[in-house]
Tab-separated table of C-alpha atoms in Angstrom:
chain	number	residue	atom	x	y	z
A	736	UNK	CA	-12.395	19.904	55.972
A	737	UNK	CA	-9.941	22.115	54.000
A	738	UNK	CA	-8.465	21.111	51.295
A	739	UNK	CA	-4.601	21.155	50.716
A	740	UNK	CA	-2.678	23.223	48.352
A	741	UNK	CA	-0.437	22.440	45.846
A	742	UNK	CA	2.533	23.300	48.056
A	743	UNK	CA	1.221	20.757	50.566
A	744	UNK	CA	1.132	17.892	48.498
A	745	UNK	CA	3.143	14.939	49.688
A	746	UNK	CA	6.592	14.555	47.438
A	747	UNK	CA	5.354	10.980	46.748
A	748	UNK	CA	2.414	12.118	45.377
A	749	UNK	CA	4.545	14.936	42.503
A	750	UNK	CA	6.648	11.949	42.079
A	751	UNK	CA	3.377	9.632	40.735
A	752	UNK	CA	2.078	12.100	38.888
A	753	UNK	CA	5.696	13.040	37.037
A	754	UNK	CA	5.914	8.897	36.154
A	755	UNK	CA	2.324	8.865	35.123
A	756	UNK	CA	3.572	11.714	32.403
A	757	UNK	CA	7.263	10.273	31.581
A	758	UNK	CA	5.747	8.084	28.375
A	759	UNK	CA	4.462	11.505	26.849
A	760	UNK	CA	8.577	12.799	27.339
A	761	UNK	CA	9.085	10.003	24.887
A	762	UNK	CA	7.036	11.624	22.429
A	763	UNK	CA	7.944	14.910	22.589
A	764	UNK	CA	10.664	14.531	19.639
A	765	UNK	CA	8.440	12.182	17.768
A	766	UNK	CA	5.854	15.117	18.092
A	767	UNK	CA	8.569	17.763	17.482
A	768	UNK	CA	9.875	15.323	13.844
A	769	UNK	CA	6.253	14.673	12.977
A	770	UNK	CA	5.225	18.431	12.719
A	771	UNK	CA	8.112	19.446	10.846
A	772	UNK	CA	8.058	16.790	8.186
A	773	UNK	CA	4.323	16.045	7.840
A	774	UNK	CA	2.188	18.638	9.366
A	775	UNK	CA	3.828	21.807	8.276
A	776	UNK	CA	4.742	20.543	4.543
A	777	UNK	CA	1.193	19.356	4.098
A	778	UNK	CA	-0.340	22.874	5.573
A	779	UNK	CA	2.396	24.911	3.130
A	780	UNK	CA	1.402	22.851	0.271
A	781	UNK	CA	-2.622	23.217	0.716
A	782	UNK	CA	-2.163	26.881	1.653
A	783	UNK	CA	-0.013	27.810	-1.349
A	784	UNK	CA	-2.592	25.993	-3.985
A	785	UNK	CA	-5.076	27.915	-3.021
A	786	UNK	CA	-2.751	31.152	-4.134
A	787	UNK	CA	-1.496	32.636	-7.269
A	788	UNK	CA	1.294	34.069	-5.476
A	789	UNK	CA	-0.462	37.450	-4.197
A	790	UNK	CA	-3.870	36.464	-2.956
A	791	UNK	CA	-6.280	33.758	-2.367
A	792	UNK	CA	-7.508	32.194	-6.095
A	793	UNK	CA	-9.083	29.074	-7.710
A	794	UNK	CA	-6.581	29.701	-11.081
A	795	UNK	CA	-4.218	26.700	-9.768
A	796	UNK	CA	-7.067	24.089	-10.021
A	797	UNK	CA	-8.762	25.588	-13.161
A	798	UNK	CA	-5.144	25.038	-14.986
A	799	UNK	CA	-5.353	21.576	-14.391
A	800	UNK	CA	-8.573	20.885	-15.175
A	801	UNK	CA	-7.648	22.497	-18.536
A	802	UNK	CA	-4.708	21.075	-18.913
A	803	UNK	CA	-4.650	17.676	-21.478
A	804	UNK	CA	-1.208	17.770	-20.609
A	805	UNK	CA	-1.362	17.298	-16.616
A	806	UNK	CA	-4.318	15.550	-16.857
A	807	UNK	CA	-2.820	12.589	-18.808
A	808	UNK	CA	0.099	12.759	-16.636
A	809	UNK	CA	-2.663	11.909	-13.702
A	810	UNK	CA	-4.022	9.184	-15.943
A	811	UNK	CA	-0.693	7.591	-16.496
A	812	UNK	CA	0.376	7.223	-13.192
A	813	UNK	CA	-3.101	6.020	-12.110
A	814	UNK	CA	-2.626	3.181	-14.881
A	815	UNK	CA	0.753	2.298	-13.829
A	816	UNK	CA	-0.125	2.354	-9.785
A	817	UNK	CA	-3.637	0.341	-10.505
A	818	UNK	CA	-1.721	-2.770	-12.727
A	819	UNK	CA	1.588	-2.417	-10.946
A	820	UNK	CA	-0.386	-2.828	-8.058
A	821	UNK	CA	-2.944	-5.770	-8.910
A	822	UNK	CA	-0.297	-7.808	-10.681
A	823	UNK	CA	2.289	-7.391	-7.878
A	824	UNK	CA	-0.053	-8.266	-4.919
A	825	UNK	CA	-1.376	-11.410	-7.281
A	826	UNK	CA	2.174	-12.266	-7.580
A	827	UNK	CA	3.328	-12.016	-4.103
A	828	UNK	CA	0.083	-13.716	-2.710
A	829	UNK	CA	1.205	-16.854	-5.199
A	830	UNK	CA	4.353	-16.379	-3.677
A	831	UNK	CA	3.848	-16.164	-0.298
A	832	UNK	CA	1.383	-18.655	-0.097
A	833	UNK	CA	4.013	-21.102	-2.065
A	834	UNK	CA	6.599	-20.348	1.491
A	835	UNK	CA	4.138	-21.656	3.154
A	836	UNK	CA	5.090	-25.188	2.301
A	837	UNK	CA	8.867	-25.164	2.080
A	838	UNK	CA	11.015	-26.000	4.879
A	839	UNK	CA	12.415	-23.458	7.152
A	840	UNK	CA	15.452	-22.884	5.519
A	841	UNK	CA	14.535	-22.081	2.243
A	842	UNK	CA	12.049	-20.223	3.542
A	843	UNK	CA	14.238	-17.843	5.862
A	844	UNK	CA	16.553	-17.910	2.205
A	845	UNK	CA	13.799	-16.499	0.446
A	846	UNK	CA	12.060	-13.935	2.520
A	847	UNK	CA	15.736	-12.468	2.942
A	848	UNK	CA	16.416	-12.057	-0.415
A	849	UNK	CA	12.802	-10.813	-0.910
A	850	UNK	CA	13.885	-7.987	2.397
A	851	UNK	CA	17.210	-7.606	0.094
A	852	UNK	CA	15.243	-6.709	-3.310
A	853	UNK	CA	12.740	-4.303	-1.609
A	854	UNK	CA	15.272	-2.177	-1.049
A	855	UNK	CA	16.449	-2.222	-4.450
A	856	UNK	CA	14.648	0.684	-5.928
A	857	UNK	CA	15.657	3.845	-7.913
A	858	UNK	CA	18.272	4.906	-10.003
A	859	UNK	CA	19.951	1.687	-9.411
A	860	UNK	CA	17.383	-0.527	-10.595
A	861	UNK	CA	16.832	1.303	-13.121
A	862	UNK	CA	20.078	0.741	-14.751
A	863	UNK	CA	19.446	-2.895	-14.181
A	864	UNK	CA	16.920	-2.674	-16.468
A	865	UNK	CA	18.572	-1.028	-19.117
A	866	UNK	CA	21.496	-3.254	-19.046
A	867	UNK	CA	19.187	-6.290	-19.210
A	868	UNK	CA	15.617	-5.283	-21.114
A	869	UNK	CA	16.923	-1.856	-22.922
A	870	UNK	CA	17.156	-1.571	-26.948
A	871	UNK	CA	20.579	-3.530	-26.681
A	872	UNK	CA	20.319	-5.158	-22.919
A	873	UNK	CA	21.778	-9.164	-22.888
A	874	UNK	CA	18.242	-10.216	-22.559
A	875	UNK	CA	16.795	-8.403	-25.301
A	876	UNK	CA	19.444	-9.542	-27.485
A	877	UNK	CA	18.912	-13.317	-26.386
A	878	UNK	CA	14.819	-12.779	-26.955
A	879	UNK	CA	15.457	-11.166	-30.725
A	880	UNK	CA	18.169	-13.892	-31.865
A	881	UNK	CA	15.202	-16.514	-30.724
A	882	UNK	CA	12.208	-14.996	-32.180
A	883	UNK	CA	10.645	-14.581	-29.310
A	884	UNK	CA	10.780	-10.702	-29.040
A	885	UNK	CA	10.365	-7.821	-31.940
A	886	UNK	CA	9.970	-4.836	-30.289
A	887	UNK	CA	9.972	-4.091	-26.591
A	888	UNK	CA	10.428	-0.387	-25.563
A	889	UNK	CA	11.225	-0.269	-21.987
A	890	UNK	CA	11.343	3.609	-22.059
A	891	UNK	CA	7.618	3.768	-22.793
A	892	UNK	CA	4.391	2.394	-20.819
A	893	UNK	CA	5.279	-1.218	-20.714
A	894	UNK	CA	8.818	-0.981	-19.626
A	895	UNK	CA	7.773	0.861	-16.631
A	896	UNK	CA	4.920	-1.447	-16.249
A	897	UNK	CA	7.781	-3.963	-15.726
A	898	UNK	CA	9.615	-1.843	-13.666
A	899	UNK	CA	6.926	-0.830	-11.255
A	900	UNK	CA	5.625	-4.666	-10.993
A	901	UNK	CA	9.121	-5.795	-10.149
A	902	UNK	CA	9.561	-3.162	-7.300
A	903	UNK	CA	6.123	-4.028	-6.525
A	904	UNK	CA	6.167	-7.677	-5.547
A	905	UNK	CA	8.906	-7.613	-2.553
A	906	UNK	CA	7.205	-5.245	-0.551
A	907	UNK	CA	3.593	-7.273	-1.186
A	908	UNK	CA	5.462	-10.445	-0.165
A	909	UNK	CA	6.729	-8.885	2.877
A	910	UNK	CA	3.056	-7.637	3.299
A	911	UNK	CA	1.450	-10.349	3.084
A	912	UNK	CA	3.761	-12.843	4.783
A	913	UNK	CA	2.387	-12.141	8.512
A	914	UNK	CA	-1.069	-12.353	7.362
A	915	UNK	CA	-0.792	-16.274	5.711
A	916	UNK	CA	-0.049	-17.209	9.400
A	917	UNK	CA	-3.766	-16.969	9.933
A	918	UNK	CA	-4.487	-19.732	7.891
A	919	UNK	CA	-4.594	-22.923	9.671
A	920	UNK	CA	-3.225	-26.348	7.714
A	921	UNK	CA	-6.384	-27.797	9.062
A	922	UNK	CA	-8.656	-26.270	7.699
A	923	UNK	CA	-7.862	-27.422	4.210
A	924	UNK	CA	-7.940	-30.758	5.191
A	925	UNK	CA	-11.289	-30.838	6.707
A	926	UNK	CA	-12.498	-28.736	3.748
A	927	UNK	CA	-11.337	-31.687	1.906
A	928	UNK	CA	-13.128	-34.041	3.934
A	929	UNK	CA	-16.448	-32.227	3.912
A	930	UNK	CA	-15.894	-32.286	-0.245
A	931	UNK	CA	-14.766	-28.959	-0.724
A	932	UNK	CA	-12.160	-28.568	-3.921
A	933	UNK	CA	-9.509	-26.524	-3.961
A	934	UNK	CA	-11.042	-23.790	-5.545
A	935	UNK	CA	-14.148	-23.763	-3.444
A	936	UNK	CA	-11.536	-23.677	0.081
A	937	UNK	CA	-9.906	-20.620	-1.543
A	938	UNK	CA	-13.144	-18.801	-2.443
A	939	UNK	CA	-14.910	-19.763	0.557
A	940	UNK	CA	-12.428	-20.005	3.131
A	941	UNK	CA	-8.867	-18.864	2.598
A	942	UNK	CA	-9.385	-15.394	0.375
A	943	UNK	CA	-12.349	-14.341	2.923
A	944	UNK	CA	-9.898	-14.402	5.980
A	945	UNK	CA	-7.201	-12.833	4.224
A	946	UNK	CA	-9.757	-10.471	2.371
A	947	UNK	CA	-8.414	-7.164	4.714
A	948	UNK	CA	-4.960	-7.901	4.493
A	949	UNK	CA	-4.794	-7.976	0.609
A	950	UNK	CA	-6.922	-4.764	0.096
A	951	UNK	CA	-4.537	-3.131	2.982
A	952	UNK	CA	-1.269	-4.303	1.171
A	953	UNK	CA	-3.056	-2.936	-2.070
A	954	UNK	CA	-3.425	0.282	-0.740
A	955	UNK	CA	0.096	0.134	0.150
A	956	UNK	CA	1.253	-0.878	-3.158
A	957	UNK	CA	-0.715	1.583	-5.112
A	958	UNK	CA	0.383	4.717	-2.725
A	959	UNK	CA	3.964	3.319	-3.673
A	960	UNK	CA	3.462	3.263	-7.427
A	961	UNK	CA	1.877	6.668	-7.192
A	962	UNK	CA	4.643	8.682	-5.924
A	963	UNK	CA	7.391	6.522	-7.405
A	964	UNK	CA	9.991	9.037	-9.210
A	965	UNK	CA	13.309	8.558	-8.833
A	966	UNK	CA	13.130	4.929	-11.256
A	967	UNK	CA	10.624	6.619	-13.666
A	968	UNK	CA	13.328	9.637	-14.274
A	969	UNK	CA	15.998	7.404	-14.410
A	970	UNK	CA	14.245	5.091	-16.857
A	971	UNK	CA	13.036	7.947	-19.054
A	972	UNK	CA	15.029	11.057	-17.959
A	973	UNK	CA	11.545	13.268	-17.902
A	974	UNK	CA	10.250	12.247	-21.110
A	975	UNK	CA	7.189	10.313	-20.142
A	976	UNK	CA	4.471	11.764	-18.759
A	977	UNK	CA	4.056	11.134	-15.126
A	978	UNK	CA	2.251	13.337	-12.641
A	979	UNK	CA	5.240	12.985	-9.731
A	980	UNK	CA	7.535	13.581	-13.098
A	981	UNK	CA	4.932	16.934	-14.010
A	982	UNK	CA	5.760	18.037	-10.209
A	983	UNK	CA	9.041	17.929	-10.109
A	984	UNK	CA	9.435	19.644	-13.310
A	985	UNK	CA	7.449	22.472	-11.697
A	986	UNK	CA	9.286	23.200	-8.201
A	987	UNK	CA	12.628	22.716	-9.888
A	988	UNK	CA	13.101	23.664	-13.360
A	989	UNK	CA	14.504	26.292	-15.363
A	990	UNK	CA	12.370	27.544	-16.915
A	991	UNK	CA	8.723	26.993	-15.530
A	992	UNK	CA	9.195	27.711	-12.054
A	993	UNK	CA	5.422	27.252	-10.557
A	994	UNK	CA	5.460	26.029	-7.145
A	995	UNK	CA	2.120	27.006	-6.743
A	996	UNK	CA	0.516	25.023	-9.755
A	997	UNK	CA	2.905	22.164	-8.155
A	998	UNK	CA	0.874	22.270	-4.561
A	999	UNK	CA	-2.486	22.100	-6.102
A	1000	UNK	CA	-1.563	19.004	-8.055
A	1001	UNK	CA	0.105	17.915	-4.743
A	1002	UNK	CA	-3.179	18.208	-3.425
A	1003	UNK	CA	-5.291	16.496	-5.819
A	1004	UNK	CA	-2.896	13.383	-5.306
A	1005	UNK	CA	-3.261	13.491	-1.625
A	1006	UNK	CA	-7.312	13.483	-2.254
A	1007	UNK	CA	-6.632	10.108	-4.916
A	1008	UNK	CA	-4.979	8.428	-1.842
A	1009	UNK	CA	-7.611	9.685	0.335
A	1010	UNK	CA	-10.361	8.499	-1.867
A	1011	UNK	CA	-8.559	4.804	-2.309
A	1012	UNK	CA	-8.041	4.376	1.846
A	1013	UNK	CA	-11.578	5.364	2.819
A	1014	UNK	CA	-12.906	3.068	-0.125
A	1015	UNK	CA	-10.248	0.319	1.400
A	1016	UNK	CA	-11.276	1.146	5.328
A	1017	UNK	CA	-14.943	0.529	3.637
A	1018	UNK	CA	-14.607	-2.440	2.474
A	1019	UNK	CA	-12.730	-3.933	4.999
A	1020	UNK	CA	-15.401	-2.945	7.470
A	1021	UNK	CA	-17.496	-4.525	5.417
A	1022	UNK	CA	-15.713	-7.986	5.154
A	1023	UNK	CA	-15.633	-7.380	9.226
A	1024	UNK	CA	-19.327	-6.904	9.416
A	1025	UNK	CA	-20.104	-9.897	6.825
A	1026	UNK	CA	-18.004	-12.321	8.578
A	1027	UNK	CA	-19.725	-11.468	12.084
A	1028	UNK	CA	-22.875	-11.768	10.810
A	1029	UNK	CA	-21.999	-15.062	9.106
A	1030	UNK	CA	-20.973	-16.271	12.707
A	1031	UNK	CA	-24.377	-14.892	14.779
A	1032	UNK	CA	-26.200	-16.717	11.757
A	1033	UNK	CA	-24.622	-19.896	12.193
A	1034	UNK	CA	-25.067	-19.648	16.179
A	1035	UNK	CA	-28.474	-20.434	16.555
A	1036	UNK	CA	-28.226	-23.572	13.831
A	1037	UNK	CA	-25.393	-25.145	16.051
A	1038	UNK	CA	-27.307	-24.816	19.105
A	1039	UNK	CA	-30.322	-26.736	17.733
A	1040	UNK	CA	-27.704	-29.016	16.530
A	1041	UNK	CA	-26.532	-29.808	20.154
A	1042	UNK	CA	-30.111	-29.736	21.135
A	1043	UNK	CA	-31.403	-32.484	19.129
A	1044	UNK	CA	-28.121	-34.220	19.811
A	1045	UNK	CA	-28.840	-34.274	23.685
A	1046	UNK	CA	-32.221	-35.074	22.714
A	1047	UNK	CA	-31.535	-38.225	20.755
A	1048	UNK	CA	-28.752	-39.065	23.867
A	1049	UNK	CA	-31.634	-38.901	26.114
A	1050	UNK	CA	-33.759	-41.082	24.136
A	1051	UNK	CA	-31.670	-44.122	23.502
């Protein structure tokens, strides 16, 4: 039996096949948006660090590593995304968790204003800041006439502490909000009823389920701290020490023009938010694999349960 060629195939049969291929169409200027603004910026930045503007060289790296100067700009912005991060996700978890009993209403009220101040970043909130916490901001002069408040410097570590924690806790609560629908009402109260305190239903119970969703919105958070700039310079105009502050200086100043030196730092971040996700993807594989084996463990125990239950039926 011969087999047909291509020009003998039914027009039914082209037609299938063209269908069957239509959804990868769709993607064709996702593709086409995706390579321009991800692939090829991230292949010209790792190719140019690795260059001193002539040939292939190591200098780029060894700068930093000698460097006090970047190198505390790296350790600033780690300290900044690392707090920012743990006390915005600890707030927004209190939050979130508070929705949770509140009425509809309010609750719709405040997840939209929460949506509303996410997108309040930047220069903008920045001068928010200034006009309320700088050296003569209302509520600076309202804390110093009360004794509450000497000195607060919001152009220095704590005010962008502040500043980063505030822009912080929408986007956690907006993280997080999805993932308290796993918790079930009930399962409080029959922790209650087997003796279980509050405390102990948290521990045990609530903060084990929702274990992968905080250290995923954590990651989240901490990426966003990281690469924050455009509040920073507004808040300080440059003059902290920041390492997205360090690269912008370099691709765009007047004077120390070093595009280069600014891809290899590039880099370096990119291998810090690397490092963080596969220590995340870890140890939410690890929650995964604890939890399963919790539930094979307590398989067997049930079953004798139900065993010695039918067993006792059968004997009266």
């Amino acid at each position: 039996m011969s087999l047909s060629s291509p020009s003998q195939r039914s027009p039914d049969t082209v037609l299938m096949r063209l269908k069957q291929w239509r959804p990868l169409l769709w993607l064709v200027p996702f593709a086409v948006v995706f390579y321009l603004f991800q692939i090829s910026p991230l292949t010209w930045v790792i190719t140019n660090s690795f260059s001193d503007g002539t040939q292939f060289s190591l200098d780029n790296y060894r700068e930093i590593l000698d460097s006090p100067f970047i190198l505390q700009g790296f350790s600033n912005s780690l300290w900044l995304a690392l707090w920012s991060s743990l006390i915005g996700l600890l707030i927004a978890a209190v939050l979130v968790s508070s929705l949770r009993h509140l009425n509809s209403r309010i609750r719709d009220a405040v997840i939209a204003f929460t949506n509303m101040s996410s997108n309040f970043v930047g220069v903008p909130l920045a001068f928010a800041f200034i006009i309320i916490l700088g050296t003569n901001g209302a509520l600076t002069l309202i804390l110093r006439q009360l004794g509450i408040l000497d000195e607060f410097n919001l152009y220095g570590r704590w005010g962008l502490l502040a500043i980063y924690t505030y822009f912080q806790i929408p986007l956690g609560a907006l993280l997080l909000y999805p993932a308290f629908d796993a918790l079930k009402k009930d399962w409080q109260e029959a922790a209650a009823l087997l003796g279980a305190n509050t405390r102990q239903y948290w521990l045990r119970i609530a903060l084990p389920v929702l274990a992968p969703a905080l250290f995923g919105t954590f990651i989240i958070l901490f990426a966003n701290a990281i690469g924050a700039y455009a509040s920073a310079y507004a808040l300080t105009l440059g003059n902290y020490n920041l390492i997205t502050i360090r690269i912008a200086s370099l691709v765009s100043g007047d004077l120390f023009l070093e595009p280069n030196l600014a891809a290899a730092i590039s880099v370096l971040l990119i291998a810090i938010l690397a490092f963080v996700t596969i220590i995340n993807q870890w140890l939410i594989a690890q929650s995964n694999h604890t939890g399963q084996t919790k539930r094979r463990s307590a398989t067997p125990r049930s079953m004798r349960r139900k065993a010695h239950a039918k067993h006792a039926s059968d004997l009266s």
